[in-house]
Amino acid sequence: MTSQKNYTKYIKQGAIWGFIVVELIFFSVAGHFLSLSDTAFMDFDNMLLLLKQSVPIGIIAIGMTVIMINGNIDLSVGATFALAGIVMLDSMTWPIFAGLGDWVIPVSWVLALLTGAILGGLNGLIVWKTGVDAFIVTLGAMLGYRGLVFMYNGENPTSHLNWTLVDFAEAQFLGIHTASWFFLAVTAIIWLVMTKTVHGRNAYAIGDNREAAINAGIRVGPHFLRNFILIGFLAALSAVVFYSESGSVNPNDGELYELWAITAVVLGGTKLAGGSGSILSTFGGVIAIQLLRKGLGYIGADTETVNLVIGLILIAVLFLDRQLNRKGRGELRI
């Protein structure tokens, strides 16, 4: 039984990378036969650009993986993303910081990250103390936090371009952009937390069987709180990285980010019910979605078609996940 579980686990974790290979082959061949371009669909430089474009959703998806392994979900990350971005850019213009010069940059970063952590912590505290399902709590938070975004500056964008910050955001090291380094660092750190620490082991245990985790002495409520703070922090970090370069936040920014992040997490093999998932596979899921969007655009598909295809793939993945996780059955049923 254990070997069968391990076999299923390896299939799920490796499938996303096989899917990426299939995407690369398909779009390269399709582009060649359709004579869309004389250049390859994905050369090395384009892959680096694709990695950079994956960063906003990617950092959030890493945090969403932790939450979903725990058996929860967070629908407020898109609104948290926008609000943290507004706090970062607007705080650079506050009179209290007028004499700081470029030192206002780390101050504004800290304020934005604190905003995300506080909003995430508020979600976690409500889930812990009320026992209300995280879906309901964060659905309400999504609406409430988005309301704060519009209250902050109406329907007008919040803009502030700091060229020192832009230069940092656009810099490259070893050919990799600053934003991509943040994404890679977050992936590595959270992977270590989830695979090498007690907190990570507890996350899997709680998601797999909450009652058993409580009986084993795990403090489930505080554990939830820490993970919601984490995802709020990561949503804010995603905003900090993104808006450091763009310098302008629109009130509707971040909409549907929660759905894209959840799609990437599920595509990477994390169970919606909790107790199973992989940070590295989520990283692959983010790349796969971005590659799919880019590839479908490359062969001439419009936005509606792209969303339709990704939606169908998500349904297929969820169906396959259900089949692979049937208990007490020796074979898949179609």
mmCIF file of C-alpha atoms in Angstrom:
data_model
loop_
_atom_site.group_PDB
_atom_site.id
_atom_site.type_symbol
_atom_site.label_atom_id
_atom_site.label_comp_id
_atom_site.label_asym_id
_atom_site.label_seq_id
_atom_site.Cartn_x
_atom_site.Cartn_y
_atom_site.Cartn_z
ATOM 1 C CA MET A 1 0.000 0.000 0.000
ATOM 2 C CA THR A 2 2.840 2.372 0.885
ATOM 3 C CA SER A 3 4.638 1.667 -2.392
ATOM 4 C CA GLN A 4 1.418 2.364 -4.301
ATOM 5 C CA LYS A 5 1.060 5.736 -2.527
ATOM 6 C CA ASN A 6 4.664 6.622 -3.289
ATOM 7 C CA TYR A 7 4.171 5.627 -6.918
ATOM 8 C CA THR A 8 1.102 7.868 -7.168
ATOM 9 C CA LYS A 9 3.018 10.685 -5.479
ATOM 10 C CA TYR A 10 5.899 10.479 -7.953
ATOM 11 C CA ILE A 11 3.486 10.401 -10.897
ATOM 12 C CA LYS A 12 1.733 13.551 -9.677
ATOM 13 C CA GLN A 13 4.945 15.453 -8.932
ATOM 14 C CA GLY A 14 6.613 14.492 -12.198
ATOM 15 C CA ALA A 15 3.592 14.965 -14.444
ATOM 16 C CA ILE A 16 3.841 18.749 -14.517
ATOM 17 C CA TRP A 17 7.384 18.650 -15.914
ATOM 18 C CA GLY A 18 6.294 16.169 -18.575
ATOM 19 C CA PHE A 19 3.443 18.509 -19.428
ATOM 20 C CA ILE A 20 5.899 21.394 -19.853
ATOM 21 C CA VAL A 21 7.996 19.307 -22.253
ATOM 22 C CA VAL A 22 4.866 18.435 -24.252
ATOM 23 C CA GLU A 23 3.952 22.138 -24.423
ATOM 24 C CA LEU A 24 7.387 23.092 -25.714
ATOM 25 C CA ILE A 25 7.298 20.396 -28.396
ATOM 26 C CA PHE A 26 3.714 21.093 -29.446
ATOM 27 C CA PHE A 27 4.021 24.858 -29.817
ATOM 28 C CA SER A 28 7.413 24.594 -31.519
ATOM 29 C CA VAL A 29 6.029 22.121 -34.084
ATOM 30 C CA ALA A 30 2.755 24.027 -34.491
ATOM 31 C CA GLY A 31 4.627 27.280 -35.053
ATOM 32 C CA HIS A 32 6.864 25.620 -37.636
ATOM 33 C CA PHE A 33 4.002 24.110 -39.647
ATOM 34 C CA LEU A 34 1.943 27.292 -39.474
ATOM 35 C CA SER A 35 5.016 29.295 -40.538
ATOM 36 C CA LEU A 36 4.313 31.810 -37.792
ATOM 37 C CA SER A 37 7.899 32.877 -37.278
ATOM 38 C CA ASP A 38 11.419 32.155 -38.423
ATOM 39 C CA THR A 39 12.596 32.080 -34.800
ATOM 40 C CA ALA A 40 12.128 29.249 -32.327
ATOM 41 C CA PHE A 41 9.079 29.358 -30.065
ATOM 42 C CA MET A 42 11.210 29.300 -26.904
ATOM 43 C CA ASP A 43 14.906 30.081 -26.947
ATOM 44 C CA PHE A 44 16.916 30.643 -23.779
ATOM 45 C CA ASP A 45 16.263 34.398 -23.625
ATOM 46 C CA ASN A 46 12.529 33.871 -24.051
ATOM 47 C CA MET A 47 12.545 31.312 -21.250
ATOM 48 C CA LEU A 48 14.196 33.854 -18.938
ATOM 49 C CA LEU A 49 11.579 36.417 -19.945
ATOM 50 C CA LEU A 50 8.813 33.871 -19.320
ATOM 51 C CA LEU A 51 10.248 33.253 -15.836
ATOM 52 C CA LYS A 52 10.123 36.983 -15.117
ATOM 53 C CA GLN A 53 6.540 37.227 -16.374
ATOM 54 C CA SER A 54 5.588 34.347 -14.053
ATOM 55 C CA VAL A 55 6.759 36.153 -10.917
ATOM 56 C CA PRO A 56 3.589 37.995 -9.716
ATOM 57 C CA ILE A 57 1.389 34.888 -9.810
ATOM 58 C CA GLY A 58 4.295 32.596 -8.938
ATOM 59 C CA ILE A 59 5.183 34.109 -5.571
ATOM 60 C CA ILE A 60 1.513 34.098 -4.568
ATOM 61 C CA ALA A 61 1.095 30.502 -5.772
ATOM 62 C CA ILE A 62 3.945 29.333 -3.542
ATOM 63 C CA GLY A 63 2.108 30.745 -0.517
ATOM 64 C CA MET A 64 -1.188 29.317 -1.763
ATOM 65 C CA THR A 65 0.421 25.875 -1.865
ATOM 66 C CA VAL A 66 1.183 26.050 1.857
ATOM 67 C CA ILE A 67 -2.378 27.167 2.620
ATOM 68 C CA MET A 68 -3.916 24.427 0.473
ATOM 69 C CA ILE A 69 -1.671 21.696 1.897
ATOM 70 C CA ASN A 70 -3.088 22.857 5.234
ATOM 71 C CA GLY A 71 -6.598 22.197 3.931
ATOM 72 C CA ASN A 72 -7.491 25.905 3.574
ATOM 73 C CA ILE A 73 -7.657 28.454 0.765
ATOM 74 C CA ASP A 74 -7.179 32.229 0.456
ATOM 75 C CA LEU A 75 -9.286 34.179 -2.039
ATOM 76 C CA SER A 76 -8.134 37.602 -0.848
ATOM 77 C CA VAL A 77 -4.578 37.524 -2.220
ATOM 78 C CA GLY A 78 -5.384 39.602 -5.317
ATOM 79 C CA ALA A 79 -6.845 42.440 -3.252
ATOM 80 C CA THR A 80 -3.955 42.173 -0.774
ATOM 81 C CA PHE A 81 -1.556 42.427 -3.728
ATOM 82 C CA ALA A 82 -3.160 45.673 -4.924
ATOM 83 C CA LEU A 83 -3.417 47.241 -1.468
ATOM 84 C CA ALA A 84 0.203 46.448 -0.610
ATOM 85 C CA GLY A 85 1.293 47.989 -3.908
ATOM 86 C CA ILE A 86 -0.647 51.160 -3.166
ATOM 87 C CA VAL A 87 0.871 51.435 0.314
ATOM 88 C CA MET A 88 4.379 51.004 -1.094
ATOM 89 C CA LEU A 89 4.092 53.608 -3.842
ATOM 90 C CA ASP A 90 2.017 56.121 -1.896
ATOM 91 C CA SER A 91 4.191 55.985 1.248
ATOM 92 C CA MET A 92 7.172 57.152 -0.828
ATOM 93 C CA THR A 93 5.420 60.516 -1.167
ATOM 94 C CA TRP A 94 4.421 60.965 2.476
ATOM 95 C CA PRO A 95 5.802 64.219 3.963
ATOM 96 C CA ILE A 96 7.065 62.355 7.031
ATOM 97 C CA PHE A 97 9.611 60.581 4.823
ATOM 98 C CA ALA A 98 10.579 63.625 2.750
ATOM 99 C CA GLY A 99 14.122 63.837 4.127
ATOM 100 C CA LEU A 100 15.022 60.174 3.632
ATOM 101 C CA GLY A 101 15.980 60.357 -0.027
ATOM 102 C CA ASP A 102 16.377 56.858 -1.489
ATOM 103 C CA TRP A 103 16.229 55.379 2.009
ATOM 104 C CA VAL A 104 12.473 55.754 1.649
ATOM 105 C CA ILE A 105 12.600 52.652 -0.556
ATOM 106 C CA PRO A 106 13.264 50.060 2.203
ATOM 107 C CA VAL A 107 10.851 51.915 4.505
ATOM 108 C CA SER A 108 8.085 51.696 1.912
ATOM 109 C CA TRP A 109 8.893 48.044 1.278
ATOM 110 C CA VAL A 110 8.558 47.272 4.981
ATOM 111 C CA LEU A 111 5.233 49.110 5.193
ATOM 112 C CA ALA A 112 3.891 47.170 2.206
ATOM 113 C CA LEU A 113 5.050 43.816 3.597
ATOM 114 C CA LEU A 114 3.546 44.663 6.994
ATOM 115 C CA THR A 115 0.271 45.490 5.256
ATOM 116 C CA GLY A 116 0.191 42.063 3.623
ATOM 117 C CA ALA A 117 1.162 40.249 6.817
ATOM 118 C CA ILE A 118 -1.498 42.095 8.847
ATOM 119 C CA LEU A 119 -4.255 41.393 6.315
ATOM 120 C CA GLY A 120 -3.249 37.731 6.123
ATOM 121 C CA GLY A 121 -3.040 37.537 9.889
ATOM 122 C CA LEU A 122 -6.545 38.976 10.205
ATOM 123 C CA ASN A 123 -7.858 36.222 7.925
ATOM 124 C CA GLY A 124 -6.034 33.562 9.934
ATOM 125 C CA LEU A 125 -7.249 34.930 13.255
ATOM 126 C CA ILE A 126 -10.884 34.854 12.118
ATOM 127 C CA VAL A 127 -10.529 31.300 10.771
ATOM 128 C CA TRP A 128 -8.885 30.212 14.038
ATOM 129 C CA LYS A 129 -11.182 31.913 16.522
ATOM 130 C CA THR A 130 -14.540 31.508 14.762
ATOM 131 C CA GLY A 131 -14.100 28.130 13.086
ATOM 132 C CA VAL A 132 -15.677 29.518 9.915
ATOM 133 C CA ASP A 133 -14.368 27.874 6.749
ATOM 134 C CA ALA A 134 -11.434 29.725 5.187
ATOM 135 C CA PHE A 135 -13.262 29.883 1.841
ATOM 136 C CA ILE A 136 -16.033 32.006 3.379
ATOM 137 C CA VAL A 137 -13.689 34.142 5.474
ATOM 138 C CA THR A 138 -11.352 34.982 2.610
ATOM 139 C CA LEU A 139 -14.225 35.513 0.174
ATOM 140 C CA GLY A 140 -15.475 38.232 2.507
ATOM 141 C CA ALA A 141 -11.933 39.531 2.918
ATOM 142 C CA MET A 142 -11.508 39.666 -0.858
ATOM 143 C CA LEU A 143 -14.489 42.015 -1.118
ATOM 144 C CA GLY A 144 -13.506 44.001 1.962
ATOM 145 C CA TYR A 145 -9.862 44.478 1.013
ATOM 146 C CA ARG A 146 -10.823 45.410 -2.545
ATOM 147 C CA GLY A 147 -13.134 48.002 -1.027
ATOM 148 C CA LEU A 148 -10.178 49.441 0.885
ATOM 149 C CA VAL A 149 -8.259 49.664 -2.392
ATOM 150 C CA PHE A 150 -10.993 51.825 -3.919
ATOM 151 C CA MET A 151 -11.433 53.844 -0.728
ATOM 152 C CA TYR A 152 -7.722 54.639 -0.674
ATOM 153 C CA ASN A 153 -7.584 56.478 -3.986
ATOM 154 C CA GLY A 154 -10.982 56.158 -5.615
ATOM 155 C CA GLU A 155 -10.814 54.813 -9.151
ATOM 156 C CA ASN A 156 -7.576 56.630 -9.896
ATOM 157 C CA PRO A 157 -4.239 54.844 -10.217
ATOM 158 C CA THR A 158 -1.588 55.336 -7.553
ATOM 159 C CA SER A 159 1.690 56.203 -9.240
ATOM 160 C CA HIS A 160 5.221 57.026 -8.176
ATOM 161 C CA LEU A 161 8.297 56.250 -10.234
ATOM 162 C CA ASN A 162 11.567 56.103 -8.297
ATOM 163 C CA TRP A 163 14.376 55.607 -10.800
ATOM 164 C CA THR A 164 16.737 54.093 -8.249
ATOM 165 C CA LEU A 165 14.080 51.513 -7.534
ATOM 166 C CA VAL A 166 13.410 50.953 -11.238
ATOM 167 C CA ASP A 167 17.116 50.421 -11.910
ATOM 168 C CA PHE A 168 17.229 47.823 -9.129
ATOM 169 C CA ALA A 169 14.097 46.079 -10.415
ATOM 170 C CA GLU A 170 15.363 45.951 -13.989
ATOM 171 C CA ALA A 171 18.863 44.782 -13.085
ATOM 172 C CA GLN A 172 20.130 41.339 -14.084
ATOM 173 C CA PHE A 173 22.545 38.983 -12.393
ATOM 174 C CA LEU A 174 23.810 35.996 -14.382
ATOM 175 C CA GLY A 175 21.269 36.980 -17.015
ATOM 176 C CA ILE A 176 18.353 36.564 -14.594
ATOM 177 C CA HIS A 177 16.182 39.546 -13.674
ATOM 178 C CA THR A 178 15.824 40.782 -10.094
ATOM 179 C CA ALA A 179 12.160 39.729 -9.967
ATOM 180 C CA SER A 180 13.053 36.200 -11.056
ATOM 181 C CA TRP A 181 15.657 35.940 -8.293
ATOM 182 C CA PHE A 182 12.974 36.820 -5.753
ATOM 183 C CA PHE A 183 10.723 34.095 -7.173
ATOM 184 C CA LEU A 184 13.520 31.520 -7.090
ATOM 185 C CA ALA A 185 14.514 32.514 -3.546
ATOM 186 C CA VAL A 186 10.929 32.283 -2.268
ATOM 187 C CA THR A 187 10.522 28.867 -3.899
ATOM 188 C CA ALA A 188 13.741 27.563 -2.330
ATOM 189 C CA ILE A 189 13.000 28.929 1.155
ATOM 190 C CA ILE A 190 9.408 27.678 1.315
ATOM 191 C CA TRP A 191 10.496 24.307 -0.095
ATOM 192 C CA LEU A 192 12.996 24.007 2.760
ATOM 193 C CA VAL A 193 10.348 25.020 5.297
ATOM 194 C CA MET A 194 7.847 22.478 3.985
ATOM 195 C CA THR A 195 10.288 19.570 3.643
ATOM 196 C CA LYS A 196 12.846 20.093 6.415
ATOM 197 C CA THR A 197 11.017 21.654 9.377
ATOM 198 C CA VAL A 198 8.445 20.650 11.965
ATOM 199 C CA HIS A 199 6.148 23.391 10.690
ATOM 200 C CA GLY A 200 6.138 21.804 7.239
ATOM 201 C CA ARG A 201 5.453 18.313 8.570
ATOM 202 C CA ASN A 202 2.621 19.695 10.707
ATOM 203 C CA ALA A 203 1.094 21.401 7.655
ATOM 204 C CA TYR A 204 0.811 18.059 5.844
ATOM 205 C CA ALA A 205 -0.491 16.327 8.978
ATOM 206 C CA ILE A 206 -3.201 18.929 9.583
ATOM 207 C CA GLY A 207 -4.319 18.894 5.959
ATOM 208 C CA ASP A 208 -4.444 15.100 5.882
ATOM 209 C CA ASN A 209 -6.417 14.642 9.112
ATOM 210 C CA ARG A 210 -7.165 17.634 11.320
ATOM 211 C CA GLU A 211 -8.627 15.654 14.207
ATOM 212 C CA ALA A 212 -5.650 13.317 14.308
ATOM 213 C CA ALA A 213 -3.326 16.335 14.277
ATOM 214 C CA ILE A 214 -5.133 17.836 17.253
ATOM 215 C CA ASN A 215 -4.936 14.514 19.103
ATOM 216 C CA ALA A 216 -1.199 14.431 18.351
ATOM 217 C CA GLY A 217 -0.793 17.738 20.176
ATOM 218 C CA ILE A 218 -0.419 20.037 17.176
ATOM 219 C CA ARG A 219 -1.790 23.523 17.867
ATOM 220 C CA VAL A 220 -3.871 23.841 14.737
ATOM 221 C CA GLY A 221 -5.189 27.390 15.299
ATOM 222 C CA PRO A 222 -1.806 29.105 15.737
ATOM 223 C CA HIS A 223 -0.485 27.019 12.841
ATOM 224 C CA PHE A 224 -3.244 28.356 10.580
ATOM 225 C CA LEU A 225 -2.505 31.895 11.757
ATOM 226 C CA ARG A 226 1.172 31.637 10.841
ATOM 227 C CA ASN A 227 0.390 30.307 7.376
ATOM 228 C CA PHE A 228 -2.152 33.021 6.645
ATOM 229 C CA ILE A 229 0.398 35.624 7.732
ATOM 230 C CA LEU A 230 2.843 33.943 5.363
ATOM 231 C CA ILE A 231 0.557 34.100 2.334
ATOM 232 C CA GLY A 232 -0.373 37.707 3.094
ATOM 233 C CA PHE A 233 3.332 38.532 3.324
ATOM 234 C CA LEU A 234 4.049 36.759 0.021
ATOM 235 C CA ALA A 235 1.156 38.517 -1.747
ATOM 236 C CA ALA A 236 2.657 41.809 -0.563
ATOM 237 C CA LEU A 237 6.150 40.709 -1.617
ATOM 238 C CA SER A 238 4.785 39.918 -5.071
ATOM 239 C CA ALA A 239 3.396 43.472 -5.220
ATOM 240 C CA VAL A 240 6.674 44.975 -3.999
ATOM 241 C CA VAL A 241 8.641 43.152 -6.677
ATOM 242 C CA PHE A 242 6.185 43.961 -9.463
ATOM 243 C CA TYR A 243 5.469 47.618 -8.667
ATOM 244 C CA SER A 244 9.099 48.450 -8.014
ATOM 245 C CA GLU A 245 9.453 48.307 -11.786
ATOM 246 C CA SER A 246 6.051 49.428 -13.049
ATOM 247 C CA GLY A 247 5.508 52.290 -10.583
ATOM 248 C CA SER A 248 1.722 52.452 -10.981
ATOM 249 C CA VAL A 249 -1.137 50.564 -9.299
ATOM 250 C CA ASN A 250 -4.640 50.490 -10.754
ATOM 251 C CA PRO A 251 -7.524 49.747 -8.352
ATOM 252 C CA ASN A 252 -8.440 46.592 -10.295
ATOM 253 C CA ASP A 253 -4.909 45.189 -10.272
ATOM 254 C CA GLY A 254 -4.648 41.672 -8.889
ATOM 255 C CA GLU A 255 -8.172 40.640 -9.868
ATOM 256 C CA LEU A 256 -8.369 36.895 -10.604
ATOM 257 C CA TYR A 257 -4.834 36.411 -9.238
ATOM 258 C CA GLU A 258 -6.282 34.069 -6.649
ATOM 259 C CA LEU A 259 -7.808 31.907 -9.380
ATOM 260 C CA TRP A 260 -4.610 31.817 -11.434
ATOM 261 C CA ALA A 261 -2.612 30.934 -8.333
ATOM 262 C CA ILE A 262 -5.022 28.154 -7.341
ATOM 263 C CA THR A 263 -4.946 26.821 -10.907
ATOM 264 C CA ALA A 264 -1.136 26.676 -10.831
ATOM 265 C CA VAL A 265 -1.177 24.936 -7.444
ATOM 266 C CA VAL A 266 -3.722 22.321 -8.532
ATOM 267 C CA LEU A 267 -1.962 21.815 -11.859
ATOM 268 C CA GLY A 268 1.180 21.106 -9.830
ATOM 269 C CA GLY A 269 -0.594 18.256 -8.044
ATOM 270 C CA THR A 270 -1.664 19.771 -4.720
ATOM 271 C CA LYS A 271 -4.950 18.308 -3.463
ATOM 272 C CA LEU A 272 -7.812 20.733 -2.861
ATOM 273 C CA ALA A 273 -8.711 18.718 0.223
ATOM 274 C CA GLY A 274 -5.233 19.229 1.704
ATOM 275 C CA GLY A 275 -2.539 16.920 3.031
ATOM 276 C CA SER A 276 -0.636 16.561 -0.232
ATOM 277 C CA GLY A 277 1.337 18.912 -2.441
ATOM 278 C CA SER A 278 4.767 20.022 -3.601
ATOM 279 C CA ILE A 279 6.346 23.474 -3.728
ATOM 280 C CA LEU A 280 8.550 22.503 -6.676
ATOM 281 C CA SER A 281 5.565 21.124 -8.574
ATOM 282 C CA THR A 282 3.702 24.388 -7.996
ATOM 283 C CA PHE A 283 6.710 26.182 -9.473
ATOM 284 C CA GLY A 284 6.280 23.928 -12.500
ATOM 285 C CA GLY A 285 2.553 24.655 -12.554
ATOM 286 C CA VAL A 286 3.214 28.391 -12.716
ATOM 287 C CA ILE A 287 5.658 27.947 -15.590
ATOM 288 C CA ALA A 288 3.260 25.588 -17.386
ATOM 289 C CA ILE A 289 0.391 28.092 -17.246
ATOM 290 C CA GLN A 290 2.552 30.976 -18.420
ATOM 291 C CA LEU A 291 3.962 28.781 -21.195
ATOM 292 C CA LEU A 292 0.460 27.740 -22.229
ATOM 293 C CA ARG A 293 -0.728 31.343 -22.370
ATOM 294 C CA LYS A 294 2.324 32.380 -24.380
ATOM 295 C CA GLY A 295 2.103 29.354 -26.682
ATOM 296 C CA LEU A 296 -1.578 29.772 -27.469
ATOM 297 C CA GLY A 297 -0.962 33.435 -28.224
ATOM 298 C CA TYR A 298 1.964 32.387 -30.412
ATOM 299 C CA ILE A 299 -0.276 30.255 -32.629
ATOM 300 C CA GLY A 300 -2.912 32.978 -32.865
ATOM 301 C CA ALA A 301 -5.441 32.093 -30.138
ATOM 302 C CA ASP A 302 -7.337 34.995 -28.552
ATOM 303 C CA THR A 303 -7.665 35.616 -24.809
ATOM 304 C CA GLU A 304 -11.034 33.869 -24.543
ATOM 305 C CA THR A 305 -9.625 30.726 -26.138
ATOM 306 C CA VAL A 306 -6.626 30.786 -23.808
ATOM 307 C CA ASN A 307 -8.888 30.964 -20.741
ATOM 308 C CA LEU A 308 -11.140 28.217 -22.123
ATOM 309 C CA VAL A 309 -8.215 25.856 -22.728
ATOM 310 C CA ILE A 310 -6.697 26.472 -19.299
ATOM 311 C CA GLY A 311 -10.108 25.962 -17.685
ATOM 312 C CA LEU A 312 -10.590 22.648 -19.484
ATOM 313 C CA ILE A 313 -7.098 21.510 -18.476
ATOM 314 C CA LEU A 314 -7.844 22.407 -14.839
ATOM 315 C CA ILE A 315 -11.047 20.341 -14.913
ATOM 316 C CA ALA A 316 -9.140 17.425 -16.440
ATOM 317 C CA VAL A 317 -6.438 17.675 -13.754
ATOM 318 C CA LEU A 318 -9.038 17.713 -10.968
ATOM 319 C CA PHE A 319 -10.760 14.682 -12.480
ATOM 320 C CA LEU A 320 -7.470 12.809 -12.731
ATOM 321 C CA ASP A 321 -6.597 13.817 -9.169
ATOM 322 C CA ARG A 322 -9.868 12.332 -7.951
ATOM 323 C CA GLN A 323 -9.186 9.108 -9.836
ATOM 324 C CA LEU A 324 -5.637 8.774 -8.496
ATOM 325 C CA ASN A 325 -6.810 9.316 -4.944
ATOM 326 C CA ARG A 326 -9.654 6.818 -4.879
ATOM 327 C CA LYS A 327 -9.273 4.789 -1.730
ATOM 328 C CA GLY A 328 -9.572 1.064 -1.690
ATOM 329 C CA ARG A 329 -9.644 0.703 -5.469
ATOM 330 C CA GLY A 330 -6.937 -0.984 -7.423
ATOM 331 C CA GLU A 331 -7.542 0.689 -10.776
ATOM 332 C CA LEU A 332 -8.710 3.941 -12.270
ATOM 333 C CA ARG A 333 -12.260 4.361 -13.396
ATOM 334 C CA ILE A 334 -13.227 6.445 -16.371
#
